[in-house]
PDB file of C-alpha atoms and ligand atoms in Angstrom:
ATOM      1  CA  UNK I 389      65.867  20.904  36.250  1.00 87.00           C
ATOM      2  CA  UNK I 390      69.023  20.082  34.248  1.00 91.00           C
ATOM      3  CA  UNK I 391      69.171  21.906  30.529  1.00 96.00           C
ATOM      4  CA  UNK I 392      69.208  19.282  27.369  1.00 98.00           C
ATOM      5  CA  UNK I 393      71.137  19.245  24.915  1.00 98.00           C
ATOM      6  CA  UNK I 394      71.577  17.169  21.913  1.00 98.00           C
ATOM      7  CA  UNK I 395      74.808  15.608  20.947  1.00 98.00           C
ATOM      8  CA  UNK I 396      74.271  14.308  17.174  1.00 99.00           C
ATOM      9  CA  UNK I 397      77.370  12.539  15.631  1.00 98.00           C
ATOM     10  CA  UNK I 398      77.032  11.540  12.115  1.00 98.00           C
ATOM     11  CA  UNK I 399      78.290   8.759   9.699  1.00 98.00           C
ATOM     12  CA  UNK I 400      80.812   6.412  10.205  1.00 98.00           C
ATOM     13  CA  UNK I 401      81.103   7.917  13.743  1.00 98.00           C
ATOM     14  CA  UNK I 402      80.260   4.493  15.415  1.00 98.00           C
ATOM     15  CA  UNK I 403      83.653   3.408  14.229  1.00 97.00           C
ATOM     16  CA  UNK I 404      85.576   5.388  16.360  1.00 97.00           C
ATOM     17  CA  UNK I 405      88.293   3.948  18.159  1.00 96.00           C
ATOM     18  CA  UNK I 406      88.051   0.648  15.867  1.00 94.00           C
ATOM     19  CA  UNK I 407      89.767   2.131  12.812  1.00 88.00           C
ATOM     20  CA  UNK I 408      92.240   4.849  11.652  1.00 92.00           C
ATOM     21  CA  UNK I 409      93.456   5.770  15.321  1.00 91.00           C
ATOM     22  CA  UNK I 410      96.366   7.565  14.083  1.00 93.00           C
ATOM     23  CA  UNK I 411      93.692  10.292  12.711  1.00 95.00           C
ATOM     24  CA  UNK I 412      90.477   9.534  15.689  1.00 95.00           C
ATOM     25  CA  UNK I 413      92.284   8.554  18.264  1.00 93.00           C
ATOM     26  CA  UNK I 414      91.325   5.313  20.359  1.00 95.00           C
ATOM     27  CA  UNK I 415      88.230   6.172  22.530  1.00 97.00           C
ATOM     28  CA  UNK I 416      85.071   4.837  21.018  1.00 97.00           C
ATOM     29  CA  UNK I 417      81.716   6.716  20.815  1.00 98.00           C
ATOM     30  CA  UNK I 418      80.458   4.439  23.693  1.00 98.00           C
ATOM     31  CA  UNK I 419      83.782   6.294  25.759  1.00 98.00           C
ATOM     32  CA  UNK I 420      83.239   9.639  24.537  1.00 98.00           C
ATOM     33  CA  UNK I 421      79.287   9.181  25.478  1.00 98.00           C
ATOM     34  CA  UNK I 422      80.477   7.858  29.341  1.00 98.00           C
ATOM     35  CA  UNK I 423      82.518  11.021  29.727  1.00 98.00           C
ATOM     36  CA  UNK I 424      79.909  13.237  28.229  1.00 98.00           C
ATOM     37  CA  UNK I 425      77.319  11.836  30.329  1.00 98.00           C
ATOM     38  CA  UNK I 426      79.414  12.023  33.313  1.00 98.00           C
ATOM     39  CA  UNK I 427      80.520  16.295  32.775  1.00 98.00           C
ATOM     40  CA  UNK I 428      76.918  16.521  31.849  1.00 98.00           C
ATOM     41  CA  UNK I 429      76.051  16.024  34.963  1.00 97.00           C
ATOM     42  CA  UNK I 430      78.687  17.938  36.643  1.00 97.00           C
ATOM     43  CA  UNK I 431      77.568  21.118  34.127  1.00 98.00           C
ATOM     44  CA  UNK I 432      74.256  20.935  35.357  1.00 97.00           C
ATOM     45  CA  UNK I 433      72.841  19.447  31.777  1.00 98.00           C
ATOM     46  CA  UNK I 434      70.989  16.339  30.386  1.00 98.00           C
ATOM     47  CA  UNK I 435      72.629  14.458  27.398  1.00 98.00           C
ATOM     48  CA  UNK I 436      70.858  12.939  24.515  1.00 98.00           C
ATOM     49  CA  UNK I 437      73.680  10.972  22.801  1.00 98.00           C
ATOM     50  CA  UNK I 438      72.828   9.890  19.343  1.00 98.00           C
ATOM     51  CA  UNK I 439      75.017   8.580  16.384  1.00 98.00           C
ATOM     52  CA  UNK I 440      73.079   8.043  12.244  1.00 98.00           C
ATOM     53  CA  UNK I 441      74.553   6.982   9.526  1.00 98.00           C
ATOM     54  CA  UNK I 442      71.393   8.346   7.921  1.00 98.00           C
ATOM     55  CA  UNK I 443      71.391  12.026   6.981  1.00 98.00           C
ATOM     56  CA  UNK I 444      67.251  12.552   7.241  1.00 98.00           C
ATOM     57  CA  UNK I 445      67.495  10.867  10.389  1.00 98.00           C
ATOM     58  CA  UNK I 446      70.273  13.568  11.722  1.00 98.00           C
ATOM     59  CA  UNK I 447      67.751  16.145  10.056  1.00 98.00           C
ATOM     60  CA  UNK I 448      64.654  14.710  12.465  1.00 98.00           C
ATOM     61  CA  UNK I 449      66.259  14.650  15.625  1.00 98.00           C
ATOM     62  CA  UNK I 450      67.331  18.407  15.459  1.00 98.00           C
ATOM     63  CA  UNK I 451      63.552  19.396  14.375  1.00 98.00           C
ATOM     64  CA  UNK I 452      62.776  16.958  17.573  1.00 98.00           C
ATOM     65  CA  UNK I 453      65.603  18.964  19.251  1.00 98.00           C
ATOM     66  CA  UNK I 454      63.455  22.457  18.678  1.00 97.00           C
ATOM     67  CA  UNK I 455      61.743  23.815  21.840  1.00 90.00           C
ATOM     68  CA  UNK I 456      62.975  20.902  23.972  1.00 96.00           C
ATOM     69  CA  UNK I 457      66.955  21.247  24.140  1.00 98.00           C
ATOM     70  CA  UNK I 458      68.863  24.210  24.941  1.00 98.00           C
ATOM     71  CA  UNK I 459      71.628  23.808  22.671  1.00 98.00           C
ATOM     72  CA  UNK I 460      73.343  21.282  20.456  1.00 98.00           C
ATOM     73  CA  UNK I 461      76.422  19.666  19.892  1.00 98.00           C
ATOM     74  CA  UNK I 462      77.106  17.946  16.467  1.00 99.00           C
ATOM     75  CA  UNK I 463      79.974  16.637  14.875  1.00 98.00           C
ATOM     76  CA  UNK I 464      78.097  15.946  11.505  1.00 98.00           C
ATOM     77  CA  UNK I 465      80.931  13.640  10.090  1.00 98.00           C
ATOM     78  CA  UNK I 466      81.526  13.528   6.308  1.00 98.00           C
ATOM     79  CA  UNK I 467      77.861  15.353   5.801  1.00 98.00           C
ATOM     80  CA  UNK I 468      79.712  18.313   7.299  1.00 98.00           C
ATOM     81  CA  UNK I 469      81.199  19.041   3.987  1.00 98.00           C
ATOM     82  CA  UNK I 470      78.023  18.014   1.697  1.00 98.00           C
ATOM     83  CA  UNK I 471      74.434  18.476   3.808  1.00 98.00           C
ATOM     84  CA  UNK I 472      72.653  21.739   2.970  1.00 98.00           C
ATOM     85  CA  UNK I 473      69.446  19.679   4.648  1.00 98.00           C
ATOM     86  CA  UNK I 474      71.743  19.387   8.243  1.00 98.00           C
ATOM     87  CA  UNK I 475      71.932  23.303   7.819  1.00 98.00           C
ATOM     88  CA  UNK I 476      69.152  24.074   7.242  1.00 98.00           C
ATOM     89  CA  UNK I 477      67.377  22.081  10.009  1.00 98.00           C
ATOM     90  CA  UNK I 478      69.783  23.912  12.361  1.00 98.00           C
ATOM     91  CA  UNK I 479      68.943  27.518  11.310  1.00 98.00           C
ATOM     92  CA  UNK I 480      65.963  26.547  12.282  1.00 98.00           C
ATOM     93  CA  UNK I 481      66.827  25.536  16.086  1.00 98.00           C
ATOM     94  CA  UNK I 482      67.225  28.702  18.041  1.00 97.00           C
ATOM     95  CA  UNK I 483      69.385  28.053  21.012  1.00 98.00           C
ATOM     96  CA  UNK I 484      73.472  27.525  20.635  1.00 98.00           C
ATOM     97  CA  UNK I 485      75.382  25.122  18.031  1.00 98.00           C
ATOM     98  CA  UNK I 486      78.734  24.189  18.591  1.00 99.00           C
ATOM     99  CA  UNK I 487      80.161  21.854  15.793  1.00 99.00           C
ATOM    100  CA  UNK I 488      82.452  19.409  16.741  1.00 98.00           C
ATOM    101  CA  UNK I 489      85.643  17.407  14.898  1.00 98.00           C
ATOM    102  CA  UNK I 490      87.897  15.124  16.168  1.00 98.00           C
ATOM    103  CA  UNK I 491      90.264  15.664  13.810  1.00 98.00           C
ATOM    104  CA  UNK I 492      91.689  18.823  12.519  1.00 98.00           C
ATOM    105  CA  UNK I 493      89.675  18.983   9.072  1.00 98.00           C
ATOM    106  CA  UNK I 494      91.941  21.766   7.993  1.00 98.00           C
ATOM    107  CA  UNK I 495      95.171  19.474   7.693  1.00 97.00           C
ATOM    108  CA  UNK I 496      93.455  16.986   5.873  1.00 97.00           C
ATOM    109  CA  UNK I 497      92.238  17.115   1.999  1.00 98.00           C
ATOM    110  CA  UNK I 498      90.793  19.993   0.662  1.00 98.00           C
ATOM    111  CA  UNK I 499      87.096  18.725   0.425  1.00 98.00           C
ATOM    112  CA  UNK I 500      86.880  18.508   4.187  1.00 98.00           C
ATOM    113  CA  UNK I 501      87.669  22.499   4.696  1.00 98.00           C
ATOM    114  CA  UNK I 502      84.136  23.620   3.674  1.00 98.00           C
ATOM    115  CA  UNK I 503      81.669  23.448   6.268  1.00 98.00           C
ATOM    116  CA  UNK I 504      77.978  23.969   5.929  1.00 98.00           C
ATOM    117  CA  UNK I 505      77.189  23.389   9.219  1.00 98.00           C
ATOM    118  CA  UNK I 506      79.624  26.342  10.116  1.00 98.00           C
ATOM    119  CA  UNK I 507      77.796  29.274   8.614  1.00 98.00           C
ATOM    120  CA  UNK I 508      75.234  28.095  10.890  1.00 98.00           C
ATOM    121  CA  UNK I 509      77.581  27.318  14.454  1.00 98.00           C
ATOM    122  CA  UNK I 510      77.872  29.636  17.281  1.00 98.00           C
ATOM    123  CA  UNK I 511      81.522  27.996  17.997  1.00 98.00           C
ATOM    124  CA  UNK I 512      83.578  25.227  15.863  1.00 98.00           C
ATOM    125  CA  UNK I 513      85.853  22.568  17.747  1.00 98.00           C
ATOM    126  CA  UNK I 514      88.244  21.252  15.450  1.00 98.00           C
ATOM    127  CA  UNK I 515      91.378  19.037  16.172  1.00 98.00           C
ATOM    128  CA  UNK I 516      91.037  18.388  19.777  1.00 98.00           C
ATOM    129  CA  UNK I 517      90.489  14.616  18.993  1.00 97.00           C
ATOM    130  CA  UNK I 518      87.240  13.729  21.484  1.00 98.00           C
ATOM    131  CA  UNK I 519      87.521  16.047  24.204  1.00 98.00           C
ATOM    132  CA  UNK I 520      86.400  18.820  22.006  1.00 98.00           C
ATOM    133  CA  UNK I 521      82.782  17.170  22.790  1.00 98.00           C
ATOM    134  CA  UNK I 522      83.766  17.895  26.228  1.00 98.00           C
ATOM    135  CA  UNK I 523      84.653  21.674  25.287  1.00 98.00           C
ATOM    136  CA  UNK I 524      81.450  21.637  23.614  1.00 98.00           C
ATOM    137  CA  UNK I 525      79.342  21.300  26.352  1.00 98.00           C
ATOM    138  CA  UNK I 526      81.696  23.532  28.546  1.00 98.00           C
ATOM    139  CA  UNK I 527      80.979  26.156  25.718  1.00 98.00           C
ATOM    140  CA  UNK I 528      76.973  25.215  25.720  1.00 98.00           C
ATOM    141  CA  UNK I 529      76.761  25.126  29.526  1.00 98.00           C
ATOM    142  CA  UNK I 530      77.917  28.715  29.519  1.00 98.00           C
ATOM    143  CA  UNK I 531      76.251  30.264  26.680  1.00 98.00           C
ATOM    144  CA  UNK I 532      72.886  29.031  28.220  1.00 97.00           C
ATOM    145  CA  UNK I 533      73.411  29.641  31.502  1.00 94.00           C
ATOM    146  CA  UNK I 534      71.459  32.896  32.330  1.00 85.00           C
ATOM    147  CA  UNK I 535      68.600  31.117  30.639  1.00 78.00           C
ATOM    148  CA  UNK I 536      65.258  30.084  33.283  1.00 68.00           C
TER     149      UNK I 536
HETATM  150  O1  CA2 M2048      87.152  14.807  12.388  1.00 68.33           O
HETATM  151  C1  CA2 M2048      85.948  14.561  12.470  1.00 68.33           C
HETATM  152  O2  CA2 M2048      85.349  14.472  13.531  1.00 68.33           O
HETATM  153  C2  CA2 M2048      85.139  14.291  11.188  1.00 68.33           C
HETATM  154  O3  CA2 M2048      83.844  14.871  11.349  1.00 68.33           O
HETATM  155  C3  CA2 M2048      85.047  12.783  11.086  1.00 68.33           C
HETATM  156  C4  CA2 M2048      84.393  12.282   9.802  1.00 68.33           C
HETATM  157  C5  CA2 M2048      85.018  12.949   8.579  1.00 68.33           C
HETATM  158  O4  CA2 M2048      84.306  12.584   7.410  1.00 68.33           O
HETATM  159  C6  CA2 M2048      85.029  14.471   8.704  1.00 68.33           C
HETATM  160  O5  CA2 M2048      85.658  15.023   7.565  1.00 68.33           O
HETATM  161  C7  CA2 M2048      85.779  14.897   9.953  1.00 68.33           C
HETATM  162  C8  CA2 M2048      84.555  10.754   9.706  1.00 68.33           C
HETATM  163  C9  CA2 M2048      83.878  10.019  10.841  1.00 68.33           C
HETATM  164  C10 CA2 M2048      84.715   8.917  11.391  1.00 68.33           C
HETATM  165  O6  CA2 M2048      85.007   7.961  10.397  1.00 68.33           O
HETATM  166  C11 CA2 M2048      85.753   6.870  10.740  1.00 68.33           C
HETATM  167  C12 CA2 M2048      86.043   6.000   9.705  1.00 68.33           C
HETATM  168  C13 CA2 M2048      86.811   4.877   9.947  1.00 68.33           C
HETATM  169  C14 CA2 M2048      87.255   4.613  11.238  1.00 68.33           C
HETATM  170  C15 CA2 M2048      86.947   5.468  12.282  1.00 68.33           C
HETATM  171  C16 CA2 M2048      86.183   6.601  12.032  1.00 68.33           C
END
């Protein structure tokens, strides 16, 4: 039986690879969701690939996450810097977090250096435009894979 995991991207997210490439890149989400989908399979894992622009919703599907996936990947967009609800949901979730950014946050304005998702995340991705969702994964399919 192949391990879920959750891959939650957050606001604005859709638009990647439609604006701003010089910062995202050009893949889109629907790419980076073919190429997840594809090394899922390879890793032995199930993918559950799901963009909101909606914070609550982001909240819901990692309670819906709880005793059903093995891990999650999230690259929480712009509530990253702001969503004490995102964080809290995931200290709730007990299996691995890896937080995901396609840009690197940390040569970019000030605001987008905190993280509240990272004083929850077992590993942070930053900078590696979309193949850190790849790394993620990598990262997920290991630190899960002693598990029944
Ligand atoms: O670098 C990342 O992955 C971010 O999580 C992306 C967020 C940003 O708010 C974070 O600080 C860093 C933005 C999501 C993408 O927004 C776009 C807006 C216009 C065009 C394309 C993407």
């Amino acid at each position: 039986m192949p391990k879920l995991v959750y891959v939650l991207n957050g606001p604005n997210l859709n638009l990647l690879g439609q604006r701003q490439p010089e910062i995202y890149g050009d893949e889109t989400l629907g790419d980076v969701e073919r190429d997840c989908t594809a090394l899922a399979a390879e890793l032995g894992l199930e993918i559950r690939f799901l963009q909101s622009n909606w914070e609550g919703q982001i909240v819901d599907w990692i309670h819906e996450a709880r005793g059903t996936a093995e891990g999650i990947a999230i690259n929480p967009g712009a509530f990253t810097h702001t969503s004490v609800a995102i964080l809290d949901a995931l200290h709730a979730f007990e299996g691995p977090v890896i937080e995901v950014h396609v840009s690197n946050v940390h040569k970019r304005e000030s605001f987008r250096h905190r993280s509240y998702v990272s004083l929850r995340a077992d590993g942070i991705i930053v900078g590696c435009g979309t193949q850190g969702y790849a790394l993620a994964l990598r990262r997920i399919a290991l630190l899960t894979k002693d598990r029944p």
